[in-house]
Coordinates of C-alpha atoms in Angstrom, one line a residue:
X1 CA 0.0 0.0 0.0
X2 CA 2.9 2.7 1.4
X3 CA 5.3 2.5 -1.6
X4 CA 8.4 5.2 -1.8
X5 CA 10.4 5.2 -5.3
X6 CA 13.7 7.1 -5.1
X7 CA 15.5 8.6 -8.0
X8 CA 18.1 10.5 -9.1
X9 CA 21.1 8.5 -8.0
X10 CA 24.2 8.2 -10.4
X11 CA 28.0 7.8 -10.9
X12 CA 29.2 11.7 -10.0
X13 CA 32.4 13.0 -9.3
X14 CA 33.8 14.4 -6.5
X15 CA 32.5 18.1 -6.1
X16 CA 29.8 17.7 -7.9
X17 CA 26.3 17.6 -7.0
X18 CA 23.0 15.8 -7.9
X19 CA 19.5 15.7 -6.5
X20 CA 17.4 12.7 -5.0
X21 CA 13.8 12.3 -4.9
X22 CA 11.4 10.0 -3.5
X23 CA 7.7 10.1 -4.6
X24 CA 5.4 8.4 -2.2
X25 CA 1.8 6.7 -2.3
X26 CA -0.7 4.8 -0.4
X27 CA -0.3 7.3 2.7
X28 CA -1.2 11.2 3.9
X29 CA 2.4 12.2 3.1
X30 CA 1.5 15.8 3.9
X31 CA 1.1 14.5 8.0
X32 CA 4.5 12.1 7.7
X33 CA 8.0 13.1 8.5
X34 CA 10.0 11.6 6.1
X35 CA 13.8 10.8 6.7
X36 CA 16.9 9.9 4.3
X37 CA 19.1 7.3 4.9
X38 CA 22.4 5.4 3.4
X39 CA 23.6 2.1 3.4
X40 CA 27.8 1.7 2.0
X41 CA 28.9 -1.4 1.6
X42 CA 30.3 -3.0 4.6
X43 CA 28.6 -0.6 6.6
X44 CA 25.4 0.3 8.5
X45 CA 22.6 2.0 7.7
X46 CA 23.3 5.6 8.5
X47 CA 20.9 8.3 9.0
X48 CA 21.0 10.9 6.4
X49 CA 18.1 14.3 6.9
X50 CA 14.8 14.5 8.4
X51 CA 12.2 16.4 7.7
X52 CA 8.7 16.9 9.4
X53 CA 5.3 17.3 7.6
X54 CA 5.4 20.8 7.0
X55 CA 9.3 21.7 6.8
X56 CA 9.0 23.3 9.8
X57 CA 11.8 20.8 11.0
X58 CA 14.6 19.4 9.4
X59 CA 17.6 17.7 10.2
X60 CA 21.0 16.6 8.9
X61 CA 23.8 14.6 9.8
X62 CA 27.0 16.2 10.5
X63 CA 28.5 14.1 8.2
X64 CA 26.8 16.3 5.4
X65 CA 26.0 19.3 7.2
X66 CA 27.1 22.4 5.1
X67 CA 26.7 20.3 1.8
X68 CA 23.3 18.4 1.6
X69 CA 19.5 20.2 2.1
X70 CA 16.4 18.4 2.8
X71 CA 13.2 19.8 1.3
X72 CA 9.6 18.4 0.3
X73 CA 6.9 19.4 -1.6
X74 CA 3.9 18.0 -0.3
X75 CA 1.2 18.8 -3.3
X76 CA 3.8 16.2 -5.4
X77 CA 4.1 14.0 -2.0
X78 CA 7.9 14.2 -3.0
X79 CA 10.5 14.8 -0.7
X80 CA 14.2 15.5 -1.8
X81 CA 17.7 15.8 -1.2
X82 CA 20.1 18.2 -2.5
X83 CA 23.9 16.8 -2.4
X84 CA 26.6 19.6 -3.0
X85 CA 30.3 19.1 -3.3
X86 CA 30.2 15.1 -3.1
X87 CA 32.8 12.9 -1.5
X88 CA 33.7 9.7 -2.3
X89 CA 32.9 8.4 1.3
X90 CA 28.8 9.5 0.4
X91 CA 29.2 7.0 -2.2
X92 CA 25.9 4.1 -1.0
X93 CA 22.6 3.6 -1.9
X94 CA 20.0 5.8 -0.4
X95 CA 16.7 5.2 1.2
X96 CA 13.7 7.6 2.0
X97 CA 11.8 6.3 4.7
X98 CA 8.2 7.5 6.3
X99 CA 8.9 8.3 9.8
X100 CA 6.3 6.9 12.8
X101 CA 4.8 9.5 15.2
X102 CA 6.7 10.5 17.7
X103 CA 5.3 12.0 21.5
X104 CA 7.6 14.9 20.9
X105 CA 7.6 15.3 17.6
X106 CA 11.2 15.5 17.4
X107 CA 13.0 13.8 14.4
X108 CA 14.2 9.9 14.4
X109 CA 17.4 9.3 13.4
X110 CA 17.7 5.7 14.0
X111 CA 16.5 3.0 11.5
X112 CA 13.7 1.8 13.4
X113 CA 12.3 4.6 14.1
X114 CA 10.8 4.6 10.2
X115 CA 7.9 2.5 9.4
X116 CA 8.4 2.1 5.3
X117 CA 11.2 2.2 3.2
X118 CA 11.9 2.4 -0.7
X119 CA 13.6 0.6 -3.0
X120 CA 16.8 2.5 -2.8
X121 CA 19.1 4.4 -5.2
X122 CA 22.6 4.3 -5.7
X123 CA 24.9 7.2 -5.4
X124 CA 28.8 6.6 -6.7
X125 CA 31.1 9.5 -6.2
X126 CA 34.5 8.7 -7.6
X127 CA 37.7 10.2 -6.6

């Protein structure tokens, strides 16, 4: 029913940029915090950006703090991320997840804290 489809991933070089999006379905996106993730191989899955239904909240890792932005457009029930000046270490493949409610409505950054996932898309960033 809850289906996210990410897009925009590629082979890129260092310093360069591209732009991620994830359409989602089968839920009220405009109510969901939606989150960003990565997975590198070898490694865990490691939380990317947040953001909360109306963009009134956002946040990044400080691993890309400076360089990537999180924004959404709910009448497209899209969310996106921006990547600037690219590294090779944020080469992995990247997830948009739908975030659960929260008491606090703060932003999860853990893995199980988001109830659906997509699909995936990879990002390669070569030296």
């Amino acid at each position: 029913q809850v289906q996210l489809v990410e897009s925009g991933g590629a082979l890129a070089e260092a310093g360069g940029s591209l732009v991620l999006s994830c359409a989602a379905s089968g839920l009220v996106f405009s109510a969901a915090t939606m989150g960003w993730f990565r997975q590198a191989p070898g490694k865990e899955r490691e939380f990317v950006a947040a953001i909360n239904w109306n963009s009134e909240i956002s946040s990044l890792a400080d691993s890309v703090k400076g360089r990537f932005t999180v924004s959404r457009d709910n009448a497209k029930n899209t969310v996106f991320l921006q990547m600037n000046s690219l590294e090779p270490g944020d080469t992995a493949v990247y997830y948009c997840a739908v975030g659960g409610p929260r008491l606090d409505n703060s932003l999860g950054t853990h893995p199980y804290e988001y109830r659906y996932w997509g699909q995936g898309t990879q990002v390669t960033i070569s030296s």
